[in-house]
Short mmCIF file of C-alpha atoms in Angstrom, two decimals:
data_model
loop_
_atom_site.label_atom_id
_atom_site.label_comp_id
_atom_site.label_asym_id
_atom_site.label_seq_id
_atom_site.Cartn_x
_atom_site.Cartn_y
_atom_site.Cartn_z
CA MET V 275 8.50 -18.59 0.53
CA SER V 276 7.67 -14.94 -0.08
CA PRO V 277 6.97 -12.43 2.69
CA LYS V 278 3.35 -12.19 3.74
CA ALA V 279 2.89 -8.45 3.18
CA LYS V 280 3.94 -6.06 0.43
CA LEU V 281 3.77 -2.34 1.18
CA ILE V 282 3.39 -0.13 -1.87
CA PHE V 283 4.42 3.39 -1.01
CA ASN V 284 3.84 6.57 -2.98
CA PRO V 285 6.70 8.90 -2.02
CA MET V 286 4.93 11.87 -3.62
CA ALA V 287 1.77 11.49 -1.52
CA ASP V 288 0.78 14.53 0.51
CA MET V 289 3.06 16.77 -1.56
CA GLY V 290 6.09 14.64 -0.68
CA GLU V 291 5.47 14.68 3.08
CA ALA V 292 4.69 10.95 2.99
CA TRP V 293 8.42 10.19 3.21
CA LYS V 294 8.50 11.32 6.83
CA ILE V 295 5.54 9.16 7.83
CA ALA V 296 6.84 6.13 5.94
CA ASN V 297 10.20 6.47 7.64
CA ASP V 298 8.45 6.29 11.02
CA LEU V 299 6.56 3.16 9.89
CA ARG V 300 9.64 1.24 8.72
CA PRO V 301 10.45 -0.31 12.12
CA ILE V 302 6.87 -1.56 12.49
CA ALA V 303 6.85 -3.04 8.99
CA HIS V 304 10.30 -4.56 9.48
CA GLN V 305 9.14 -6.22 12.69
CA TYR V 306 6.60 -8.20 10.65
CA GLY V 307 8.93 -8.95 7.74
CA ALA V 308 6.99 -6.82 5.28
CA GLU V 309 8.58 -5.93 1.98
CA TRP V 310 8.53 -2.35 0.61
CA SER V 311 8.23 -1.02 -2.92
CA GLY V 312 8.07 2.64 -3.87
CA THR V 313 6.37 4.04 -6.93
CA VAL V 314 8.39 6.06 -9.42
CA TYR V 315 5.87 6.92 -12.16
CA PRO V 316 2.09 7.12 -12.68
CA THR V 317 0.36 3.70 -12.68
CA HIS V 318 3.45 2.08 -11.13
CA ALA V 319 1.40 1.07 -8.07
CA THR V 320 -0.91 -0.89 -10.38
CA GLU V 321 2.02 -2.85 -11.76
CA LEU V 322 3.56 -3.42 -8.31
CA ALA V 323 0.26 -4.67 -6.85
CA ARG V 324 -0.29 -7.11 -9.72
CA GLN V 325 3.26 -8.41 -9.36
CA ALA V 326 2.83 -8.81 -5.60
CA ALA V 327 -0.30 -10.89 -6.14
CA GLU V 328 1.46 -13.04 -8.73
CA GLN V 329 4.37 -13.54 -6.30
CA GLY V 330 2.04 -14.92 -3.64
CA PHE V 331 1.88 -12.09 -1.11
CA GLU V 332 -1.03 -12.52 1.29
CA ARG V 333 -1.51 -8.79 1.85
CA VAL V 334 -0.85 -5.72 -0.25
CA ILE V 335 -0.91 -2.46 1.67
CA ALA V 336 -1.24 0.88 -0.11
CA LEU V 337 0.56 3.76 1.61
CA GLY V 338 -0.64 7.00 0.09
CA GLY V 339 -3.84 8.79 -0.77
CA ASP V 340 -6.88 7.89 -2.82
CA GLY V 341 -4.88 7.83 -6.06
CA THR V 342 -2.45 5.27 -4.70
CA VAL V 343 -5.28 3.11 -3.35
CA HIS V 344 -7.04 3.30 -6.72
CA GLU V 345 -3.93 2.13 -8.56
CA VAL V 346 -3.29 -0.72 -6.10
CA VAL V 347 -6.90 -1.93 -6.39
CA ASN V 348 -6.62 -1.86 -10.19
CA GLY V 349 -3.51 -4.03 -9.99
CA LEU V 350 -5.11 -6.53 -7.63
CA MET V 351 -8.16 -6.83 -9.86
CA GLN V 352 -5.93 -8.02 -12.70
CA VAL V 353 -5.36 -11.37 -11.01
CA PRO V 354 -7.91 -14.15 -10.43
CA ALA V 355 -9.93 -13.77 -7.23
CA ALA V 356 -8.51 -17.00 -5.80
CA ARG V 357 -4.98 -15.52 -5.92
CA ARG V 358 -5.89 -11.98 -4.90
CA PRO V 359 -4.26 -10.71 -1.68
CA VAL V 360 -6.09 -8.81 1.03
CA LEU V 361 -5.94 -5.04 0.56
CA GLY V 362 -4.68 -2.81 3.35
CA VAL V 363 -4.66 0.98 3.40
CA VAL V 364 -2.45 3.40 5.32
CA PRO V 365 -3.78 6.92 4.68
CA ILE V 366 -0.77 9.17 4.16
CA GLY V 367 -2.00 11.23 1.23
CA SER V 368 -3.66 14.60 0.94
CA GLY V 369 -6.94 12.90 0.03
CA ASN V 370 -7.91 9.86 2.07
CA ASP V 371 -11.64 9.57 1.40
CA PHE V 372 -11.54 5.82 0.78
CA ALA V 373 -9.70 5.08 4.02
CA HIS V 374 -12.07 7.34 5.95
CA ALA V 375 -15.13 5.69 4.37
CA ILE V 376 -14.05 2.20 5.44
CA GLY V 377 -13.05 3.25 8.95
CA VAL V 378 -9.26 3.11 8.71
CA PRO V 379 -7.66 5.04 11.59
CA LYS V 380 -6.18 8.41 10.57
CA ALA V 381 -2.93 7.76 12.44
CA ALA V 382 -0.62 5.90 10.05
CA ASP V 383 0.93 3.73 12.76
CA ARG V 384 -2.51 2.58 13.92
CA ALA V 385 -3.63 1.94 10.35
CA LEU V 386 -0.60 -0.24 9.67
#
């Protein structure tokens, strides 16, 4: 059985400062058995999100800014709705308009 949550992390978010925040979140994510994947090239989050859905993850959580969220949503939309995981957002980018618009807390630990 696969873990319930997949965290897709953009290490370049917020001009590379996202690493520090993600490091602080690791114990929380580990406590719930979440699995991490980091992006290494543009559109990688799209691929990782699609793969997570195909692997049966119940939740896919984007850690980054609006660009990361956009890529993750694009990946999730590539799978049938019946197999699509719930989207989560942890706003650790320089632009977090989507997270703000849907009421996600600004503090990364509260958002997770």
